[in-house]
Amino acid sequence: MRGDGTRLIATEDGHRVTPAELFFDLVFVYAITQVTALMAADPSGPRLLGAMVVLALLWWCWCCFSWLGNVVRADSGGLFSVLVAVMAAVFVVSLTVPEVYADRHGGLHAPLVFVLCYGTVRVLHLISYWIAGRGDAALIRTLRRTLVVSVLPPFALLLVGSALTGAAQVLVWFAAVLIDYAGIFLTGKSGWRIVSPVHFAERYALIVIIALGESIVAIGVGMADLPFSGPDLVAAVAGLLVSTSLWWVYFRHVTEAAEHALAAREGDERTRFARDAFTFLHLPLVAGIVLMALGLKQSLHQIADSHYPLSEPLHGLTAWALTGGVGLYLLAAAAILLRSTGRLPAVLAVGGLCSLAAGVLVALVPALLALVLLAVAVGALAVGYGRSARASGAAHAPAGAEPVEPVGPVDSVDPVGPVRRPTDPSGS
């Protein structure tokens, strides 16, 4: 495959994230923000499930091209044109998110637009992979199975659901997501390739950064157009400290362990690990951040709004989301470490379970106090886990693995990229 501007250009081991992929990720900043807004508009159990379904579908769009960008350069050849088309489709999907469950009349039917654009992304992904994988019989077989098992049946259900409203729409779409993910679990054991472990780990580290950034944005949005006061200052700093502690857990422990484990594996074993630790287990990690962002947004709004006394606690779903999102994040981080090292980090697992259960207590104490206590607790957990990991000598790398340079979200990006000779896109 030659770099003539139209063909796909294969990557090699050591390939790093490109500026084109960073640009691609910008669309998902807005998409994740829209999911938080979808929950905030109607903080209820059914809406929470519906928002998680939307997040799972958006996550699948992003994951498809994180895998493809690992075997084909995203900044050269025909893939960049595909990325631009996908960005347009995902951006339209993001625009429809606030109305995707609303029973409104007039204009375009938002659920149908959402489904058609989502289907376009999945089809473009499969076509691009098929072009890149010509000559790779195992990959072509996997692509066919994916189309039959994991793309067409869920897409049909999404189309059916787009004609429904309320709980029926949410349940049909939820079923489509379950079939899609189960299909990938069954068909994704072989055929796919991870050419560059460092690139793959960087891609997921960057999307975690994006999600954490959205949680910080939620703090500012919650305080928008309201007078700024001393309690607001305390609440904003406490919210930032919560996000910082979660960043510390992931980037000081989780991502390095996952990258070591990915680099230590080969062939289909590497494929299965990438599917489990990154594609599957990073979804609840990101979902936890989105839920926490909802809690932060509502907390800051309530603390800043003079109509609420400072003694007023959070209520309903938002009370649980504040700590429950942190709990889901910590449990996902513990699961990634377990899959990477074979050891369960008890501090993270216990902390995650306690955070999930703490939503009941949040509804009993003032919102500002709950936020400050959460910041203290999560900060102490991050420090305590770091010390326990060092004390036990847990480097989180598989036995005998060669050291791998830790992932860095900014300075690891090569804006130009080395000149590469054409290779087989399968990485073989």
PDB file of C-alpha atoms in Angstrom, residues 15-245:
ATOM      1  CA  HIS A  15       3.209   3.516  16.078  1.00  0.00           C
ATOM      2  CA  ARG A  16       1.908   6.376  18.241  1.00  0.00           C
ATOM      3  CA  VAL A  17      -1.285   8.401  18.397  1.00  0.00           C
ATOM      4  CA  THR A  18      -1.565  10.918  15.557  1.00  0.00           C
ATOM      5  CA  PRO A  19      -2.976  14.472  15.609  1.00  0.00           C
ATOM      6  CA  ALA A  20      -5.760  13.247  13.326  1.00  0.00           C
ATOM      7  CA  GLU A  21      -6.931  10.881  16.054  1.00  0.00           C
ATOM      8  CA  LEU A  22      -6.780  13.661  18.640  1.00  0.00           C
ATOM      9  CA  PHE A  23      -8.945  15.767  16.338  1.00  0.00           C
ATOM     10  CA  PHE A  24     -11.311  12.822  15.931  1.00  0.00           C
ATOM     11  CA  ASP A  25     -11.642  12.594  19.719  1.00  0.00           C
ATOM     12  CA  LEU A  26     -12.831  16.196  19.973  1.00  0.00           C
ATOM     13  CA  VAL A  27     -16.233  15.133  18.684  1.00  0.00           C
ATOM     14  CA  PHE A  28     -16.561  12.784  21.629  1.00  0.00           C
ATOM     15  CA  VAL A  29     -15.987  15.647  24.071  1.00  0.00           C
ATOM     16  CA  TYR A  30     -19.291  17.061  22.924  1.00  0.00           C
ATOM     17  CA  ALA A  31     -20.944  13.644  22.778  1.00  0.00           C
ATOM     18  CA  ILE A  32     -20.071  12.841  26.400  1.00  0.00           C
ATOM     19  CA  THR A  33     -21.290  16.290  27.474  1.00  0.00           C
ATOM     20  CA  GLN A  34     -24.601  15.599  25.772  1.00  0.00           C
ATOM     21  CA  VAL A  35     -25.038  12.326  27.651  1.00  0.00           C
ATOM     22  CA  THR A  36     -24.620  14.168  30.964  1.00  0.00           C
ATOM     23  CA  ALA A  37     -27.151  16.766  29.806  1.00  0.00           C
ATOM     24  CA  LEU A  38     -29.566  13.981  28.833  1.00  0.00           C
ATOM     25  CA  MET A  39     -29.541  12.658  32.416  1.00  0.00           C
ATOM     26  CA  ALA A  40     -29.662  16.106  34.000  1.00  0.00           C
ATOM     27  CA  ALA A  41     -32.843  16.984  32.083  1.00  0.00           C
ATOM     28  CA  ASP A  42     -34.711  14.113  33.772  1.00  0.00           C
ATOM     29  CA  PRO A  43     -32.721  12.553  36.634  1.00  0.00           C
ATOM     30  CA  SER A  44     -34.662   9.312  36.990  1.00  0.00           C
ATOM     31  CA  GLY A  45     -33.961   5.592  36.811  1.00  0.00           C
ATOM     32  CA  PRO A  46     -35.373   5.056  33.296  1.00  0.00           C
ATOM     33  CA  ARG A  47     -33.483   8.068  31.966  1.00  0.00           C
ATOM     34  CA  LEU A  48     -30.286   6.803  33.595  1.00  0.00           C
ATOM     35  CA  LEU A  49     -30.648   3.478  31.767  1.00  0.00           C
ATOM     36  CA  GLY A  50     -31.442   5.277  28.516  1.00  0.00           C
ATOM     37  CA  ALA A  51     -28.402   7.527  28.862  1.00  0.00           C
ATOM     38  CA  MET A  52     -26.132   4.548  29.523  1.00  0.00           C
ATOM     39  CA  VAL A  53     -27.503   2.889  26.372  1.00  0.00           C
ATOM     40  CA  VAL A  54     -26.662   6.012  24.365  1.00  0.00           C
ATOM     41  CA  LEU A  55     -23.193   6.118  25.940  1.00  0.00           C
ATOM     42  CA  ALA A  56     -22.625   2.443  25.064  1.00  0.00           C
ATOM     43  CA  LEU A  57     -23.535   3.110  21.422  1.00  0.00           C
ATOM     44  CA  LEU A  58     -21.271   6.160  21.235  1.00  0.00           C
ATOM     45  CA  TRP A  59     -18.502   4.156  22.898  1.00  0.00           C
ATOM     46  CA  TRP A  60     -18.802   1.487  20.214  1.00  0.00           C
ATOM     47  CA  CYS A  61     -18.395   4.135  17.501  1.00  0.00           C
ATOM     48  CA  TRP A  62     -15.215   5.351  19.152  1.00  0.00           C
ATOM     49  CA  CYS A  63     -13.797   1.871  19.831  1.00  0.00           C
ATOM     50  CA  CYS A  64     -14.281   0.786  16.218  1.00  0.00           C
ATOM     51  CA  PHE A  65     -11.813   3.406  15.047  1.00  0.00           C
ATOM     52  CA  SER A  66      -9.406   3.004  17.943  1.00  0.00           C
ATOM     53  CA  TRP A  67      -8.873  -0.553  16.671  1.00  0.00           C
ATOM     54  CA  LEU A  68      -8.729   0.465  13.024  1.00  0.00           C
ATOM     55  CA  GLY A  69      -6.276   3.294  13.724  1.00  0.00           C
ATOM     56  CA  ASN A  70      -3.936   0.739  15.270  1.00  0.00           C
ATOM     57  CA  VAL A  71      -3.433  -1.089  11.963  1.00  0.00           C
ATOM     58  CA  VAL A  72      -3.909   1.798   9.511  1.00  0.00           C
ATOM     59  CA  ARG A  73      -2.510   5.313   9.859  1.00  0.00           C
ATOM     60  CA  ALA A  74      -5.290   7.780  10.592  1.00  0.00           C
ATOM     61  CA  ASP A  75      -3.375  10.819   9.345  1.00  0.00           C
ATOM     62  CA  SER A  76      -2.516   9.553   5.873  1.00  0.00           C
ATOM     63  CA  GLY A  77      -4.159   7.972   2.889  1.00  0.00           C
ATOM     64  CA  GLY A  78      -7.823   7.218   2.636  1.00  0.00           C
ATOM     65  CA  LEU A  79      -8.496   6.702   6.343  1.00  0.00           C
ATOM     66  CA  PHE A  80      -8.372  10.415   7.094  1.00  0.00           C
ATOM     67  CA  SER A  81     -11.250  10.980   4.669  1.00  0.00           C
ATOM     68  CA  VAL A  82     -13.169   8.198   6.410  1.00  0.00           C
ATOM     69  CA  LEU A  83     -12.465   9.793   9.795  1.00  0.00           C
ATOM     70  CA  VAL A  84     -13.889  13.104   8.617  1.00  0.00           C
ATOM     71  CA  ALA A  85     -17.059  11.348   7.443  1.00  0.00           C
ATOM     72  CA  VAL A  86     -17.330   9.500  10.748  1.00  0.00           C
ATOM     73  CA  MET A  87     -16.793  12.715  12.687  1.00  0.00           C
ATOM     74  CA  ALA A  88     -19.682  14.291  10.798  1.00  0.00           C
ATOM     75  CA  ALA A  89     -21.929  11.310  11.541  1.00  0.00           C
ATOM     76  CA  VAL A  90     -21.008  11.195  15.250  1.00  0.00           C
ATOM     77  CA  PHE A  91     -21.458  14.955  15.546  1.00  0.00           C
ATOM     78  CA  VAL A  92     -24.981  14.646  14.160  1.00  0.00           C
ATOM     79  CA  VAL A  93     -25.573  11.763  16.578  1.00  0.00           C
ATOM     80  CA  SER A  94     -24.445  14.020  19.432  1.00  0.00           C
ATOM     81  CA  LEU A  95     -26.823  16.772  18.336  1.00  0.00           C
ATOM     82  CA  THR A  96     -29.754  14.372  18.541  1.00  0.00           C
ATOM     83  CA  VAL A  97     -28.925  13.008  22.020  1.00  0.00           C
ATOM     84  CA  PRO A  98     -31.053  15.509  24.041  1.00  0.00           C
ATOM     85  CA  GLU A  99     -34.135  14.589  21.975  1.00  0.00           C
ATOM     86  CA  VAL A 100     -33.422  10.921  21.413  1.00  0.00           C
ATOM     87  CA  TYR A 101     -36.027   9.873  24.014  1.00  0.00           C
ATOM     88  CA  ALA A 102     -38.301  12.914  23.740  1.00  0.00           C
ATOM     89  CA  ASP A 103     -41.778  12.581  22.250  1.00  0.00           C
ATOM     90  CA  ARG A 104     -41.622  15.682  20.061  1.00  0.00           C
ATOM     91  CA  HIS A 105     -43.253  16.560  16.796  1.00  0.00           C
ATOM     92  CA  GLY A 106     -41.933  18.652  13.915  1.00  0.00           C
ATOM     93  CA  GLY A 107     -38.563  18.618  12.241  1.00  0.00           C
ATOM     94  CA  LEU A 108     -36.421  15.540  11.797  1.00  0.00           C
ATOM     95  CA  HIS A 109     -37.171  12.500  13.920  1.00  0.00           C
ATOM     96  CA  ALA A 110     -34.180  12.533  16.286  1.00  0.00           C
ATOM     97  CA  PRO A 111     -34.166   8.789  17.185  1.00  0.00           C
ATOM     98  CA  LEU A 112     -34.191   7.762  13.517  1.00  0.00           C
ATOM     99  CA  VAL A 113     -31.413  10.232  12.649  1.00  0.00           C
ATOM    100  CA  PHE A 114     -29.418   8.849  15.581  1.00  0.00           C
ATOM    101  CA  VAL A 115     -29.799   5.253  14.379  1.00  0.00           C
ATOM    102  CA  LEU A 116     -29.040   5.987  10.719  1.00  0.00           C
ATOM    103  CA  CYS A 117     -25.863   7.893  11.577  1.00  0.00           C
ATOM    104  CA  TYR A 118     -24.801   5.173  14.018  1.00  0.00           C
ATOM    105  CA  GLY A 119     -25.310   2.550  11.303  1.00  0.00           C
ATOM    106  CA  THR A 120     -23.266   4.651   8.885  1.00  0.00           C
ATOM    107  CA  VAL A 121     -20.336   4.659  11.315  1.00  0.00           C
ATOM    108  CA  ARG A 122     -20.446   0.888  11.747  1.00  0.00           C
ATOM    109  CA  VAL A 123     -20.606   0.276   7.997  1.00  0.00           C
ATOM    110  CA  LEU A 124     -17.711   2.654   7.268  1.00  0.00           C
ATOM    111  CA  HIS A 125     -15.668   0.856   9.911  1.00  0.00           C
ATOM    112  CA  LEU A 126     -16.260  -2.590   8.393  1.00  0.00           C
ATOM    113  CA  ILE A 127     -15.584  -1.395   4.842  1.00  0.00           C
ATOM    114  CA  SER A 128     -12.336   0.283   5.882  1.00  0.00           C
ATOM    115  CA  TYR A 129     -11.210  -2.800   7.764  1.00  0.00           C
ATOM    116  CA  TRP A 130     -12.076  -5.018   4.783  1.00  0.00           C
ATOM    117  CA  ILE A 131      -9.967  -2.846   2.463  1.00  0.00           C
ATOM    118  CA  ALA A 132      -7.081  -2.783   4.944  1.00  0.00           C
ATOM    119  CA  GLY A 133      -7.272  -6.535   5.563  1.00  0.00           C
ATOM    120  CA  ARG A 134      -7.341  -7.890   2.034  1.00  0.00           C
ATOM    121  CA  GLY A 135      -5.149 -10.960   2.035  1.00  0.00           C
ATOM    122  CA  ASP A 136      -5.794 -11.625   5.735  1.00  0.00           C
ATOM    123  CA  ALA A 137      -8.229 -14.544   5.595  1.00  0.00           C
ATOM    124  CA  ALA A 138      -8.753 -14.686   9.377  1.00  0.00           C
ATOM    125  CA  LEU A 139      -9.691 -11.002   9.542  1.00  0.00           C
ATOM    126  CA  ILE A 140     -12.083 -11.255   6.588  1.00  0.00           C
ATOM    127  CA  ARG A 141     -13.871 -14.168   8.263  1.00  0.00           C
ATOM    128  CA  THR A 142     -14.143 -12.169  11.472  1.00  0.00           C
ATOM    129  CA  LEU A 143     -15.545  -9.174   9.602  1.00  0.00           C
ATOM    130  CA  ARG A 144     -18.228 -11.363   8.026  1.00  0.00           C
ATOM    131  CA  ARG A 145     -19.190 -12.835  11.400  1.00  0.00           C
ATOM    132  CA  THR A 146     -19.265  -9.361  12.932  1.00  0.00           C
ATOM    133  CA  LEU A 147     -21.592  -8.089  10.217  1.00  0.00           C
ATOM    134  CA  VAL A 148     -24.003 -11.003  10.591  1.00  0.00           C
ATOM    135  CA  VAL A 149     -23.946 -11.329  14.391  1.00  0.00           C
ATOM    136  CA  SER A 150     -23.016  -7.955  15.834  1.00  0.00           C
ATOM    137  CA  VAL A 151     -24.101  -5.315  13.315  1.00  0.00           C
ATOM    138  CA  LEU A 152     -27.225  -6.274  11.381  1.00  0.00           C
ATOM    139  CA  PRO A 153     -29.431  -7.680  14.224  1.00  0.00           C
ATOM    140  CA  PRO A 154     -28.708  -4.792  16.637  1.00  0.00           C
ATOM    141  CA  PHE A 155     -29.209  -2.241  13.855  1.00  0.00           C
ATOM    142  CA  ALA A 156     -32.606  -3.761  13.072  1.00  0.00           C
ATOM    143  CA  LEU A 157     -33.577  -3.491  16.755  1.00  0.00           C
ATOM    144  CA  LEU A 158     -32.391   0.114  16.887  1.00  0.00           C
ATOM    145  CA  LEU A 159     -34.566   0.918  13.882  1.00  0.00           C
ATOM    146  CA  VAL A 160     -37.569  -0.713  15.579  1.00  0.00           C
ATOM    147  CA  GLY A 161     -36.852   1.161  18.794  1.00  0.00           C
ATOM    148  CA  SER A 162     -36.651   4.490  16.988  1.00  0.00           C
ATOM    149  CA  ALA A 163     -40.354   4.140  16.163  1.00  0.00           C
ATOM    150  CA  LEU A 164     -41.230   3.627  19.831  1.00  0.00           C
ATOM    151  CA  THR A 165     -41.303   5.954  22.828  1.00  0.00           C
ATOM    152  CA  GLY A 166     -40.776   5.788  26.556  1.00  0.00           C
ATOM    153  CA  ALA A 167     -39.710   2.617  28.317  1.00  0.00           C
ATOM    154  CA  ALA A 168     -40.357   0.464  25.227  1.00  0.00           C
ATOM    155  CA  GLN A 169     -37.764   2.395  23.207  1.00  0.00           C
ATOM    156  CA  VAL A 170     -35.189   2.203  26.003  1.00  0.00           C
ATOM    157  CA  LEU A 171     -35.658  -1.547  26.481  1.00  0.00           C
ATOM    158  CA  VAL A 172     -35.465  -2.349  22.755  1.00  0.00           C
ATOM    159  CA  TRP A 173     -32.321  -0.283  22.384  1.00  0.00           C
ATOM    160  CA  PHE A 174     -30.868  -1.871  25.516  1.00  0.00           C
ATOM    161  CA  ALA A 175     -31.472  -5.291  23.947  1.00  0.00           C
ATOM    162  CA  ALA A 176     -29.678  -4.109  20.791  1.00  0.00           C
ATOM    163  CA  VAL A 177     -26.655  -3.061  22.859  1.00  0.00           C
ATOM    164  CA  LEU A 178     -26.565  -6.414  24.677  1.00  0.00           C
ATOM    165  CA  ILE A 179     -26.658  -8.336  21.380  1.00  0.00           C
ATOM    166  CA  ASP A 180     -23.975  -6.113  19.883  1.00  0.00           C
ATOM    167  CA  TYR A 181     -21.577  -6.491  22.799  1.00  0.00           C
ATOM    168  CA  ALA A 182     -22.253 -10.213  23.165  1.00  0.00           C
ATOM    169  CA  GLY A 183     -21.649 -10.652  19.456  1.00  0.00           C
ATOM    170  CA  ILE A 184     -18.267  -8.958  19.659  1.00  0.00           C
ATOM    171  CA  PHE A 185     -17.372 -11.062  22.683  1.00  0.00           C
ATOM    172  CA  LEU A 186     -18.151 -14.226  20.714  1.00  0.00           C
ATOM    173  CA  THR A 187     -16.699 -13.211  17.345  1.00  0.00           C
ATOM    174  CA  GLY A 188     -13.808 -11.052  18.557  1.00  0.00           C
ATOM    175  CA  LYS A 189     -11.537 -13.811  19.860  1.00  0.00           C
ATOM    176  CA  SER A 190      -9.399 -13.908  16.734  1.00  0.00           C
ATOM    177  CA  GLY A 191      -8.878 -12.158  13.414  1.00  0.00           C
ATOM    178  CA  TRP A 192      -8.464  -8.642  14.796  1.00  0.00           C
ATOM    179  CA  ARG A 193      -4.909  -7.361  15.203  1.00  0.00           C
ATOM    180  CA  ILE A 194      -3.131  -5.077  17.681  1.00  0.00           C
ATOM    181  CA  VAL A 195       0.012  -3.954  15.885  1.00  0.00           C
ATOM    182  CA  SER A 196       1.198  -1.289  18.337  1.00  0.00           C
ATOM    183  CA  PRO A 197       0.379  -1.811  22.044  1.00  0.00           C
ATOM    184  CA  VAL A 198       1.624   1.656  22.993  1.00  0.00           C
ATOM    185  CA  HIS A 199      -0.708   3.296  20.455  1.00  0.00           C
ATOM    186  CA  PHE A 200      -3.676   1.268  21.662  1.00  0.00           C
ATOM    187  CA  ALA A 201      -3.063   2.124  25.331  1.00  0.00           C
ATOM    188  CA  GLU A 202      -2.595   5.797  24.456  1.00  0.00           C
ATOM    189  CA  ARG A 203      -5.919   5.923  22.630  1.00  0.00           C
ATOM    190  CA  TYR A 204      -7.816   4.723  25.688  1.00  0.00           C
ATOM    191  CA  ALA A 205      -5.823   6.940  28.035  1.00  0.00           C
ATOM    192  CA  LEU A 206      -6.783   9.937  25.929  1.00  0.00           C
ATOM    193  CA  ILE A 207     -10.495   9.134  26.005  1.00  0.00           C
ATOM    194  CA  VAL A 208     -10.281   8.864  29.809  1.00  0.00           C
ATOM    195  CA  ILE A 209      -8.688  12.328  29.841  1.00  0.00           C
ATOM    196  CA  ILE A 210     -11.574  13.598  27.711  1.00  0.00           C
ATOM    197  CA  ALA A 211     -14.152  12.142  30.094  1.00  0.00           C
ATOM    198  CA  LEU A 212     -12.395  13.562  33.160  1.00  0.00           C
ATOM    199  CA  GLY A 213     -12.217  16.917  31.413  1.00  0.00           C
ATOM    200  CA  GLU A 214     -15.972  16.780  30.929  1.00  0.00           C
ATOM    201  CA  SER A 215     -16.417  16.275  34.680  1.00  0.00           C
ATOM    202  CA  ILE A 216     -14.469  19.501  35.263  1.00  0.00           C
ATOM    203  CA  VAL A 217     -16.577  21.310  32.673  1.00  0.00           C
ATOM    204  CA  ALA A 218     -19.678  20.077  34.530  1.00  0.00           C
ATOM    205  CA  ILE A 219     -18.510  21.988  37.615  1.00  0.00           C
ATOM    206  CA  GLY A 220     -18.466  25.247  35.674  1.00  0.00           C
ATOM    207  CA  VAL A 221     -21.768  24.518  33.938  1.00  0.00           C
ATOM    208  CA  GLY A 222     -23.428  23.860  37.290  1.00  0.00           C
ATOM    209  CA  MET A 223     -22.430  27.326  38.502  1.00  0.00           C
ATOM    210  CA  ALA A 224     -23.230  29.166  35.269  1.00  0.00           C
ATOM    211  CA  ASP A 225     -25.280  32.395  35.582  1.00  0.00           C
ATOM    212  CA  LEU A 226     -25.312  32.187  39.395  1.00  0.00           C
ATOM    213  CA  PRO A 227     -23.570  34.518  41.893  1.00  0.00           C
ATOM    214  CA  PHE A 228     -20.165  33.305  43.048  1.00  0.00           C
ATOM    215  CA  SER A 229     -19.682  32.868  46.790  1.00  0.00           C
ATOM    216  CA  GLY A 230     -17.351  31.301  49.353  1.00  0.00           C
ATOM    217  CA  PRO A 231     -19.238  27.984  49.478  1.00  0.00           C
ATOM    218  CA  ASP A 232     -19.090  27.861  45.682  1.00  0.00           C
ATOM    219  CA  LEU A 233     -15.311  28.197  45.839  1.00  0.00           C
ATOM    220  CA  VAL A 234     -15.032  25.349  48.344  1.00  0.00           C
ATOM    221  CA  ALA A 235     -17.365  23.151  46.291  1.00  0.00           C
ATOM    222  CA  ALA A 236     -15.538  23.835  43.014  1.00  0.00           C
ATOM    223  CA  VAL A 237     -12.142  22.995  44.507  1.00  0.00           C
ATOM    224  CA  ALA A 238     -13.554  19.847  46.131  1.00  0.00           C
ATOM    225  CA  GLY A 239     -14.997  18.718  42.795  1.00  0.00           C
ATOM    226  CA  LEU A 240     -11.670  19.322  41.084  1.00  0.00           C
ATOM    227  CA  LEU A 241      -9.888  17.273  43.753  1.00  0.00           C
ATOM    228  CA  VAL A 242     -12.261  14.349  43.169  1.00  0.00           C
ATOM    229  CA  SER A 243     -11.465  14.362  39.442  1.00  0.00           C
ATOM    230  CA  THR A 244      -7.749  14.731  40.184  1.00  0.00           C
ATOM    231  CA  SER A 245      -7.753  11.725  42.503  1.00  0.00           C
TER     232      SER A 245
END
